[in-house]
Coordinates of C-alpha atoms and ligand atoms in Angstrom, one line a residue:
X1 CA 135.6 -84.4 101.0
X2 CA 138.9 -83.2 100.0
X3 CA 141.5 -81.3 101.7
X4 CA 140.0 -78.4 103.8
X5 CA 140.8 -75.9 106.4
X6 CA 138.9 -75.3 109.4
X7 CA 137.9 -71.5 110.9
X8 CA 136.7 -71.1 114.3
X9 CA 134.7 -68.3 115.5
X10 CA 132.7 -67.4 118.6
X11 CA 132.4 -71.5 119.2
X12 CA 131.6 -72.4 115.8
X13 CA 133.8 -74.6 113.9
X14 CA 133.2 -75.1 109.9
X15 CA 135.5 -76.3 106.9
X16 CA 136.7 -74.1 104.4
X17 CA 137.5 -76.5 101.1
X18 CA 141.3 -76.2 99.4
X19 CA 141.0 -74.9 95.6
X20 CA 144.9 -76.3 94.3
X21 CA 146.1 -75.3 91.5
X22 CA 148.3 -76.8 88.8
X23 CA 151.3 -75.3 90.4
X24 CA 150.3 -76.0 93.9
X25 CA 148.8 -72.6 94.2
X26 CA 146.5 -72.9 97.4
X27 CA 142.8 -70.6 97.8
X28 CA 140.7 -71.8 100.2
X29 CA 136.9 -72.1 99.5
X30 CA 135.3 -69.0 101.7
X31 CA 131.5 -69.1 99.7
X32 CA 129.9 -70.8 103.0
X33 CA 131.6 -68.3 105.0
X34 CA 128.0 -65.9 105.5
X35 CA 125.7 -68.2 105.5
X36 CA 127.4 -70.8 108.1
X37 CA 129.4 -68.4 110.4
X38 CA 127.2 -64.9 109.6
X39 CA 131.0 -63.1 108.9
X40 CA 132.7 -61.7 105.7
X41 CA 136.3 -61.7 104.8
X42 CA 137.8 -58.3 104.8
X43 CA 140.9 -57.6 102.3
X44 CA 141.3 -54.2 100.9
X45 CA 143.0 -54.3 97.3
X46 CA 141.6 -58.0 97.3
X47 CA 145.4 -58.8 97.6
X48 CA 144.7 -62.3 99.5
X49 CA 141.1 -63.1 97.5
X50 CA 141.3 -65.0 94.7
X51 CA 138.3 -64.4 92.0
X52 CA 137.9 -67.4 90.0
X53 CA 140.0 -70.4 88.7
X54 CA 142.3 -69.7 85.7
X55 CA 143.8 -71.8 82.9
X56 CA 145.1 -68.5 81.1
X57 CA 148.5 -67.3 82.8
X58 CA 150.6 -68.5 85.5
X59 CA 152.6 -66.0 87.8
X60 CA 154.9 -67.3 90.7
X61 CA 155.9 -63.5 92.4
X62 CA 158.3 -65.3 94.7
X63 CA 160.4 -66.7 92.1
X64 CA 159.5 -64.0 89.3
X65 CA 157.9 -66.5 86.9
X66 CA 155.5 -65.7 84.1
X67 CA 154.0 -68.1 81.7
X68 CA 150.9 -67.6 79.5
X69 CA 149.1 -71.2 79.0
X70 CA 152.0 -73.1 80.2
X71 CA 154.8 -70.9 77.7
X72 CA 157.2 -69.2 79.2
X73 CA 157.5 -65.6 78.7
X74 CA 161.0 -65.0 77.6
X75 CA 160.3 -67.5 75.4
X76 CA 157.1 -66.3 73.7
X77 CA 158.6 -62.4 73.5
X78 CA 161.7 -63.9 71.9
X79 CA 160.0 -66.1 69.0
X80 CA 156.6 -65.0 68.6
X81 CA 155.0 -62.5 66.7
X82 CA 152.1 -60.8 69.0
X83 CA 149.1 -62.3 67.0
X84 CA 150.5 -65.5 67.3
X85 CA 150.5 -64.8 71.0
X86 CA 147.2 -63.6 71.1
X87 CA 146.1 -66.8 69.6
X88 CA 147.7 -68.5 71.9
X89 CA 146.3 -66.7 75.1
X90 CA 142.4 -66.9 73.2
X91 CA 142.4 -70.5 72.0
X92 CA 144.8 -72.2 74.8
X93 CA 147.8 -73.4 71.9
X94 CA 150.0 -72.2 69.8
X95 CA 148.9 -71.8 65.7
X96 CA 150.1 -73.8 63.0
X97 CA 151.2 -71.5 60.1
X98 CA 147.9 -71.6 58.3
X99 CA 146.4 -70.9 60.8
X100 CA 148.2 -68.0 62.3
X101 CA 148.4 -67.0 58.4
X102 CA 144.3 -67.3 58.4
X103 CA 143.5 -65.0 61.7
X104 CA 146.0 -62.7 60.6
X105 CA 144.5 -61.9 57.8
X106 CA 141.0 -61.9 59.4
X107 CA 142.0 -59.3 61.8
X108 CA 144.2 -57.0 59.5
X109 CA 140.4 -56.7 57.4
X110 CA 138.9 -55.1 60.4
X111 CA 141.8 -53.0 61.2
X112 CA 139.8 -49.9 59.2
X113 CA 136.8 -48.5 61.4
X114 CA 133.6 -47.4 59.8
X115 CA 133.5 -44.4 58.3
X116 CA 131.1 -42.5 60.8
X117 CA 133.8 -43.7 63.6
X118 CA 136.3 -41.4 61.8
X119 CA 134.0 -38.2 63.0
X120 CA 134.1 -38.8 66.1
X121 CA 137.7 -37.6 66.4
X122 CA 137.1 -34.3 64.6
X123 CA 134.8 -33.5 68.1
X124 CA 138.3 -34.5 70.5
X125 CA 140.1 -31.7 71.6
X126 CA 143.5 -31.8 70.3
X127 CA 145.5 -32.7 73.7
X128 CA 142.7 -35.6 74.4
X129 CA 144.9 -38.1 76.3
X130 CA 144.7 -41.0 73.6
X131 CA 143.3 -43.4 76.5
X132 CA 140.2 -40.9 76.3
X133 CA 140.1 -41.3 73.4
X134 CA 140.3 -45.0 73.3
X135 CA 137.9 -45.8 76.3
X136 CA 135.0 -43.7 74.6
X137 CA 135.7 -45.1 70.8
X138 CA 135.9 -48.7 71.9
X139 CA 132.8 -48.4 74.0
X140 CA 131.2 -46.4 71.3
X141 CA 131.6 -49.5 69.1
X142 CA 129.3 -51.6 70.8
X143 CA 126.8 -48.9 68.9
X144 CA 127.7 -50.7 65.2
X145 CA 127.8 -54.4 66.0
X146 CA 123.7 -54.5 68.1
X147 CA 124.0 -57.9 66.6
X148 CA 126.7 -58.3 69.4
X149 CA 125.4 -57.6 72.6
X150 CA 125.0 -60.9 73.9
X151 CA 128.3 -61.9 75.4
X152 CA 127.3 -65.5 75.7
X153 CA 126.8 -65.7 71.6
X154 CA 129.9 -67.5 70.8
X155 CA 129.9 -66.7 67.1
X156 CA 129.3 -63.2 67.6
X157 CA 131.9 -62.9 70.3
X158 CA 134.4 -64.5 68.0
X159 CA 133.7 -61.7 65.6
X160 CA 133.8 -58.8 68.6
X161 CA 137.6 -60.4 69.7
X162 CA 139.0 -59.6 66.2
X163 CA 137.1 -56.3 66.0
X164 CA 138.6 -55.3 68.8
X165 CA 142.5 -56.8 68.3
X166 CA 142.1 -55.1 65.1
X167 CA 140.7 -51.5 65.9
X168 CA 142.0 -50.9 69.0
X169 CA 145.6 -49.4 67.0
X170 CA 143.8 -47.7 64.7
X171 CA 141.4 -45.9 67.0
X172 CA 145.1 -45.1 68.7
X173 CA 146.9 -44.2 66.0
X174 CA 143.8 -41.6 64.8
X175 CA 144.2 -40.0 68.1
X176 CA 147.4 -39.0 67.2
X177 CA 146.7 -38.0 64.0
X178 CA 144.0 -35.9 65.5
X179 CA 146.7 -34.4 67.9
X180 CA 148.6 -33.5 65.2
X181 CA 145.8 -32.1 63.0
X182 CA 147.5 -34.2 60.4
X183 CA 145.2 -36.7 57.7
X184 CA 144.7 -40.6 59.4
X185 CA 146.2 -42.8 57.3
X186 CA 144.2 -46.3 56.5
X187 CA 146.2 -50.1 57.1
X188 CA 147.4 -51.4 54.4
X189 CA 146.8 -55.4 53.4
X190 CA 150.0 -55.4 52.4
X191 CA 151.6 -54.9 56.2
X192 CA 151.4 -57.1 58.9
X193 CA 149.4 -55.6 62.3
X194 CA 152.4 -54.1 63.9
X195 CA 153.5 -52.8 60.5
X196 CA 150.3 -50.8 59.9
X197 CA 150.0 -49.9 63.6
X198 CA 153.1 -47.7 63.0
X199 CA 152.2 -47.2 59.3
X200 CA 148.6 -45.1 60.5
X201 CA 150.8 -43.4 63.2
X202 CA 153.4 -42.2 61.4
X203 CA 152.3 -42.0 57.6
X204 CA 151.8 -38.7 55.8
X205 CA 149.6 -38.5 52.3
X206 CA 153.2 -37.2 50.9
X207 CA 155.1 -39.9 52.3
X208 CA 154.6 -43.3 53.2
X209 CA 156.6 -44.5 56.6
X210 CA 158.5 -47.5 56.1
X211 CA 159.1 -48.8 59.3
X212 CA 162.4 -49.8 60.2
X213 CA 162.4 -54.3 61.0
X214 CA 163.8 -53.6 64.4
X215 CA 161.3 -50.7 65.3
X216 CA 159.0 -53.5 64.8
X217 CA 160.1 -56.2 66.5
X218 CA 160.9 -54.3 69.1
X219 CA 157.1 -52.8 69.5
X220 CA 155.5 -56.4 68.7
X221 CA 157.9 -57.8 71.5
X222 CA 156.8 -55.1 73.8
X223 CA 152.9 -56.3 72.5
X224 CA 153.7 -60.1 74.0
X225 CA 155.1 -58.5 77.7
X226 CA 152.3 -57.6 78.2
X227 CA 149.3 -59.4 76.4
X228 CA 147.9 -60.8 79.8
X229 CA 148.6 -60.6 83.5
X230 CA 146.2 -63.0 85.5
X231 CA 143.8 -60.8 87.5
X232 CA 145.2 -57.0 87.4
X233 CA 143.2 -54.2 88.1
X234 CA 142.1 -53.6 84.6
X235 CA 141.6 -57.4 83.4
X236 CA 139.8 -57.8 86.8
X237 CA 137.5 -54.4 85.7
X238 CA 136.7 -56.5 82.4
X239 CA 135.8 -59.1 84.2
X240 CA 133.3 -57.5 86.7
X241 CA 131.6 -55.6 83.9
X242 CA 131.1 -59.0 81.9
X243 CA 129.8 -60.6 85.3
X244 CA 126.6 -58.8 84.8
X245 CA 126.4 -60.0 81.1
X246 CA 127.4 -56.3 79.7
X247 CA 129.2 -56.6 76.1
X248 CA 132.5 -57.1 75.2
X249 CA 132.6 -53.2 73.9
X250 CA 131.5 -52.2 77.1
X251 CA 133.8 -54.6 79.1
X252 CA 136.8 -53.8 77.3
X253 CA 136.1 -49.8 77.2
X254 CA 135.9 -50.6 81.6
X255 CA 139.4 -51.7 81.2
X256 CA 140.9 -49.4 79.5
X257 CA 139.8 -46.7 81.7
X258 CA 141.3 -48.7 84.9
X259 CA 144.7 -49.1 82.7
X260 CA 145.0 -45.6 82.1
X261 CA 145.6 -45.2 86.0
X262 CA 149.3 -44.8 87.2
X263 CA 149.4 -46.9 89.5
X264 CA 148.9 -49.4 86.5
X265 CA 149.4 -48.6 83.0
X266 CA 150.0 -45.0 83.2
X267 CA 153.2 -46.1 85.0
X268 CA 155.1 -46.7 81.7
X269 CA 154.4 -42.4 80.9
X270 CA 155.1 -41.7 84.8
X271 CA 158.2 -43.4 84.1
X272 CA 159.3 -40.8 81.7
X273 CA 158.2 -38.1 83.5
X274 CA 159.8 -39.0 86.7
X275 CA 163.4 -39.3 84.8
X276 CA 163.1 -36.4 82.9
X277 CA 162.3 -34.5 85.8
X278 CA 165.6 -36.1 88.1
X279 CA 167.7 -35.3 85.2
X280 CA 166.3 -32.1 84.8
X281 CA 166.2 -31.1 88.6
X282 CA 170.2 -32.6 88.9
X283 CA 169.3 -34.9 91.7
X284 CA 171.3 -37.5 92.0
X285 CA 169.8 -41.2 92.0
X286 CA 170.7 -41.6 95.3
X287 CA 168.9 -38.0 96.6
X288 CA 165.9 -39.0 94.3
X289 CA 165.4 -42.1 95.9
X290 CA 166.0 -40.3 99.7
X291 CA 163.1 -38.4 98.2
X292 CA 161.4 -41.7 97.7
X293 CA 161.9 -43.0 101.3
X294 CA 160.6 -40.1 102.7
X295 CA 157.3 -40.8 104.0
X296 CA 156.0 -37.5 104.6
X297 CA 156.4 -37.4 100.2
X298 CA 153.9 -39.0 98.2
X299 CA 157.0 -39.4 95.7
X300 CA 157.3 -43.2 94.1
X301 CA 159.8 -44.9 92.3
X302 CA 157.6 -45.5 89.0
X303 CA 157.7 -48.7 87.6
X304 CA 159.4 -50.0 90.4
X305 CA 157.4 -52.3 93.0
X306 CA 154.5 -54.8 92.3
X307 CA 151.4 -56.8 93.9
X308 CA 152.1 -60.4 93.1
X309 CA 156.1 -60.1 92.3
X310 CA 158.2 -59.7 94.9
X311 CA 161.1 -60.4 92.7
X312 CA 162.6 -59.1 89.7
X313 CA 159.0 -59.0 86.8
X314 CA 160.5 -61.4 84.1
X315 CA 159.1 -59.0 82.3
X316 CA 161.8 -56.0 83.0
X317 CA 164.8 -58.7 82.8
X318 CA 163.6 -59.1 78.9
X319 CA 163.1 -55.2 78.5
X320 CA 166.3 -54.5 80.0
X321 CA 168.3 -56.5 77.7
X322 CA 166.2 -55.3 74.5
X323 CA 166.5 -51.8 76.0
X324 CA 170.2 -51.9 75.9
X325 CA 170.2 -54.1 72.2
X326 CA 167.6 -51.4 70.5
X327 CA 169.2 -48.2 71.5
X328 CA 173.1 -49.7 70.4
X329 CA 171.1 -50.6 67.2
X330 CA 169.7 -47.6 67.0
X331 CA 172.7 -45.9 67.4
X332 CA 171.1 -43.9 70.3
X333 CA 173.2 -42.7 73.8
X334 CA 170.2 -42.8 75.7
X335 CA 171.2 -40.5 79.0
X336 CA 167.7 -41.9 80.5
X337 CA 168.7 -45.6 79.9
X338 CA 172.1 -44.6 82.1
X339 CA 169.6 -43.1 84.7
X340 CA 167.4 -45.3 84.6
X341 CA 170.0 -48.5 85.3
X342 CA 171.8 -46.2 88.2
X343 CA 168.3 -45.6 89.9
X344 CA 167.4 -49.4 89.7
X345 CA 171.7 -50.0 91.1
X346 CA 170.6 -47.9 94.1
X347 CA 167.0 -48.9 95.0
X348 CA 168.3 -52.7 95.1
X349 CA 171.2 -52.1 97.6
X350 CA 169.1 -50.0 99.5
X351 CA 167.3 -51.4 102.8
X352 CA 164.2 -50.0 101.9
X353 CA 163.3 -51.2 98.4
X354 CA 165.0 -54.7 100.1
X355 CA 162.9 -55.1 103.4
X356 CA 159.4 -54.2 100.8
X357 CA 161.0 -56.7 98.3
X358 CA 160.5 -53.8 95.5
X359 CA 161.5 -54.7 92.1
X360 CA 161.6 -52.7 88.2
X361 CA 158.4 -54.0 87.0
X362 CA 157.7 -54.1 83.3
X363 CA 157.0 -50.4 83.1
X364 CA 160.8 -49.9 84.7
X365 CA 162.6 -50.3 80.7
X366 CA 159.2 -50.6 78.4
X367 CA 159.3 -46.4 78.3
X368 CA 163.0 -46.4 77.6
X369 CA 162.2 -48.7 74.2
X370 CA 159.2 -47.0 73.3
X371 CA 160.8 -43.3 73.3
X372 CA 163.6 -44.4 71.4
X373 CA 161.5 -45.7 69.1
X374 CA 159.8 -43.0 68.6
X375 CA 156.7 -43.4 70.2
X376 CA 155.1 -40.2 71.0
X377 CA 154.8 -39.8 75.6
X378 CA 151.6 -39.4 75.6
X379 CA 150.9 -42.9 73.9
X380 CA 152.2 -44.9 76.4
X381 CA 149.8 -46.1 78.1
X382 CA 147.9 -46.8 74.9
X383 CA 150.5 -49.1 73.8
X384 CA 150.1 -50.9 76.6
X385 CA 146.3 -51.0 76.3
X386 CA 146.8 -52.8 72.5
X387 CA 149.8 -55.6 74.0
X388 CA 146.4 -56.2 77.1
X389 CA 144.0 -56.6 74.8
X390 CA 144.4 -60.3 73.9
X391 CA 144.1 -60.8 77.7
X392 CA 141.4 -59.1 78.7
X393 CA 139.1 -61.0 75.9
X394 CA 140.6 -64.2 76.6
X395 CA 139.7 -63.5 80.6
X396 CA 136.6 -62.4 79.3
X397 CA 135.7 -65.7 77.4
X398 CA 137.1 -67.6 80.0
X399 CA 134.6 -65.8 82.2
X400 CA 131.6 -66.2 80.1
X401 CA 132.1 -70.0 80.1
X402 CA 133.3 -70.7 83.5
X403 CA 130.1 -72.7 85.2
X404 CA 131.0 -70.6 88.8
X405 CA 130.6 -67.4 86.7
X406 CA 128.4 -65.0 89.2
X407 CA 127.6 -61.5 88.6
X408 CA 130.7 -59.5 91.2
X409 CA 129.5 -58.4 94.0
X410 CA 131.7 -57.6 96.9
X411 CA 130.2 -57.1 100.5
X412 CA 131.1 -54.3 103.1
X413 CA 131.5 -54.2 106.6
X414 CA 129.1 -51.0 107.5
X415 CA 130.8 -48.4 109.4
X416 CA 128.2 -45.5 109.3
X417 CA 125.7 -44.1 111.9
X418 CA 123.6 -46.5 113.9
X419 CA 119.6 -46.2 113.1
X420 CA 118.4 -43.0 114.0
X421 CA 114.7 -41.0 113.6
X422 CA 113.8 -39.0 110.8
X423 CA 114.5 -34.9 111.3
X424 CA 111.8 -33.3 109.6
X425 CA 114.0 -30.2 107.9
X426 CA 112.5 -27.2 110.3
X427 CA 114.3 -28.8 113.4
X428 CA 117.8 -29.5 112.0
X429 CA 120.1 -26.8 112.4
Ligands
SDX501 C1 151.4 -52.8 86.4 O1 148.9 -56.3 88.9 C2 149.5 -56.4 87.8 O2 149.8 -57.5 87.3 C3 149.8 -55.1 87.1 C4 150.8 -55.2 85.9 C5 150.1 -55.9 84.7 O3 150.8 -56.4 83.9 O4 148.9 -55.8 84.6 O5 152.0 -55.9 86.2 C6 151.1 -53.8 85.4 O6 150.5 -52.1 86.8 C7 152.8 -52.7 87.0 C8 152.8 -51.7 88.2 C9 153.0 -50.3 87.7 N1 152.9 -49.3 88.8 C10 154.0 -48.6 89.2 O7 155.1 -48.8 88.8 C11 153.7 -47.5 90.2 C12 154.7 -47.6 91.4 N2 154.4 -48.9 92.1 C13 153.5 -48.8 93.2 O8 152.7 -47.7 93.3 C14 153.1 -50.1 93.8 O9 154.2 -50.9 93.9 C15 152.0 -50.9 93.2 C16 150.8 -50.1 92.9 C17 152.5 -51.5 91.9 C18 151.6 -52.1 94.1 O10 151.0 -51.6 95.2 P1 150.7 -52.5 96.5 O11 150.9 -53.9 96.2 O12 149.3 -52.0 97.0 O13 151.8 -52.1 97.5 P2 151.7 -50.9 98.5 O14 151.3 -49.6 97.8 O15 150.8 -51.3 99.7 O16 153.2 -50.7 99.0 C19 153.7 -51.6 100.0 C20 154.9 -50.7 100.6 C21 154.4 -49.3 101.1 O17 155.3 -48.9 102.0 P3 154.9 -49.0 103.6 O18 153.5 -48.4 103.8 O19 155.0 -50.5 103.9 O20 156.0 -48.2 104.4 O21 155.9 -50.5 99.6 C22 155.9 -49.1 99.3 C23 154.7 -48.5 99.8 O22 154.9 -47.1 100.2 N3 156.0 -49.0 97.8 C24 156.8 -48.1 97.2 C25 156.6 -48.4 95.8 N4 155.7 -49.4 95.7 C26 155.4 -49.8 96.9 N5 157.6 -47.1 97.7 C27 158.2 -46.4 96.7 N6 158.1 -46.6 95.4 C28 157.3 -47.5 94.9 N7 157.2 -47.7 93.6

């Protein structure tokens, strides 16, 4: 037997077998724990339960370090474009030219979504959030494809991964349209992924958008951040629907209704909202984060704080820098980039943020970019939900193949009423 730990309760003594990871990362085995000791483990938020094994992404919170199948991140958002990435997270290496060439061009042809798919957003109100919209489209998809219910059909999943990479920005960028009561505009072979992403956004029958190189590198760099992120809320959702052998439609749709929360995704709009509002209400940084440290508030420093890092997010150190290189390209004086870099100057000297080990996360600088880009608020989130998408089907996959793959189902420690006789309903009251 390897390495194990032992666990004594009530004069029992059993071993609980060390799971090591590549990096040294430690879990320790608790599957007997029910049947040999009759007790659960108890950890709200899961934030000391590990769910399976991984060989996607790496994160070391202690040393902020990110790597997707060995790559370091800074690395990958500096020279790759975000299909390359995604190929990297779904097949495990990096694509030769060919075939980078090949799957791009496989998953620009189902960047257009069936015709009948195009109705549906005639019956959206026009302020829909465009994760609303997304969660119900995608799902709905699993409607056209029958031939792809089974998760475990490898050929058909294939086909479902670059359905979804594909459609996922033009079911977003018809929700805007729809907003806008303007005409959706269709990809174009002619464009790259990211090209025709901001092509169906922004293009009017009278005038074609030519997007701007550094508009899109900055968006597809923005894509890699935040293709995958080990077992977060909504890549965990996606894998808990898939547990119980629901399709990838239906998997995918789960997480992007756990993104949209702000506590997770929605972060990068609270973001916004929150400076907006400090530089509207003339509080200074240091008042707004008083604000923050008061516990009888519910107020939060958005995009500020994180699970698994307690250290800077790599992820913010690359944003920051692009944040500050896009907007002096752009020509832009961006009064919530100044805010933005005084609120972080204060929460880091400050005892509080310090003692929780808070940190920007990657939703800290990502809203900063995106507005100066000229990504509409509201869209966010949604952006965020096409740079996950690679991860949650390469989790997915992993899922479907992993041999220890069980259908998730926590237990609960009961707290309720003891037994009690039935009342028949003429002697209650
Ligand atoms: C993402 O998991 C992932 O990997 C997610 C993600 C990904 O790529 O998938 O990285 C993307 O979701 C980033 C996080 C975006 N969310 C926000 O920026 C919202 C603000 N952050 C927090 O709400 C919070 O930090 C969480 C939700 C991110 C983490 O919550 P935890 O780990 O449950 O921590 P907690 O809420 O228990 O906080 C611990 C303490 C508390 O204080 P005390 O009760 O000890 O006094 O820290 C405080 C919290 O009040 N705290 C904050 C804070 N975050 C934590 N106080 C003020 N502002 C904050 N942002």
């Amino acid at each position: 037997m390897g390495e194990f730990a032992e666990l004594t309760f009530r004069g029992r003594t059993i071993r609980l077998p060390v799971v090591e990871g590549t990096e040294g990362d430690i879990g320790l085995d608790v599957s007997s724990l029910r049947s040999e000791l009759g007790a659960i483990t108890m950890d709200p938020g899961f934030a000391n339960t590990g769910s399976c094994r991984s060989a996607i992404t790496f994160i070391d919170g202690e040393q902020g370090i990110l790597r997707y199948r060995g790559y370091d991140i800074a690395d990958l958002a500096e020279h790759t474009t975000f299909l390359e990435t995604a190929m990297l997270l779904l097949k495990g290496e990096l694509p030769t030219k060919p075939e980078l060439d090949a799957f791009t061009e496989s998953v620009k042809e189902y960047m257009v979504l069936h015709e009948d798919v195009r109705h549906f957003f005639n019956a959206f109100p026009k302020d829909a959030h465009p994760m609303a919209v997304a969660g119900a489209v995608v799902g709905s998809l699993s409607t056209f494809y029958p031939e792809a219910m089974d998760p475990r059909n490898v050929e058909e999943s294939r086909e479902s991964c670059r359905r979804l990479l594909a459609k996922l920005p033009t079911i977003i960028a018809w929700s805007y349209k729809h907003s806008r009561g303007r005409p959706m505009a269709y990809p174009h072979h002619s464009m790259g992924y990211v090209e025709n992403f901001l092509h169906m956004l922004f293009s009017a029958p009278y005038r074609d958008y030519v997007p701007d190189p550094l508009v899109v590198r900055a968006l597809e760099m923005i894509f890699v951040l935040h293709a995958d992120h080990e077992q977060n809320c909504s890549t965990s959702t996606v894998r808990v629907v898939g547990s119980a052998q629901a399709n990838m439609f239906a998997a995918i749709s789960a997480g992007v209704w756990a993104l949209w929360g702000p506590l997770h995704g929605g972060a990068n709009q609270a973001l916004i909202e929150m400076l907006e509002h400090i530089r509207q209400s003339g509080l200074t940084p240091r008042q707004f984060i008083d604000q923050v440290k008061n516990k009888t508030s519910t107020i939060r420093l958005m995009g500020f704080g994180h699970r698994v890092y307690k250290n800077y997010d790599p992820r913010a150190k690359v944003l920051k820098k692009a944040a500050f290189e896009a907007l002096e390209r752009l020509g832009i004086q961006n009064e919530l980039l100044d805010l933005a870099v005084r609120l972080e100057e204060a929460a880091l000297t400050d005892d509080y943020f310090i003692e929780r080990k808070l940190y920007p996360n990657v939703d800290f600088y990502s809203g900063i970019i995106l507005k100066a880009i000229g990504i509409p608020l509201t869209m966010f989130t949604a952006i965020f939900a096409i740079g996950r998408m690679p991860g949650w089907l390469a989790q997915f996959h992993e899922m479907q193949r992993d041999p220890e793959t069980r259908i998730a189902r926590p237990r609960q420690v009961y707290t309720g009423q003891a037994r009690r006789d039935f009342l028949p309903i003429e002697q209650r009251g």
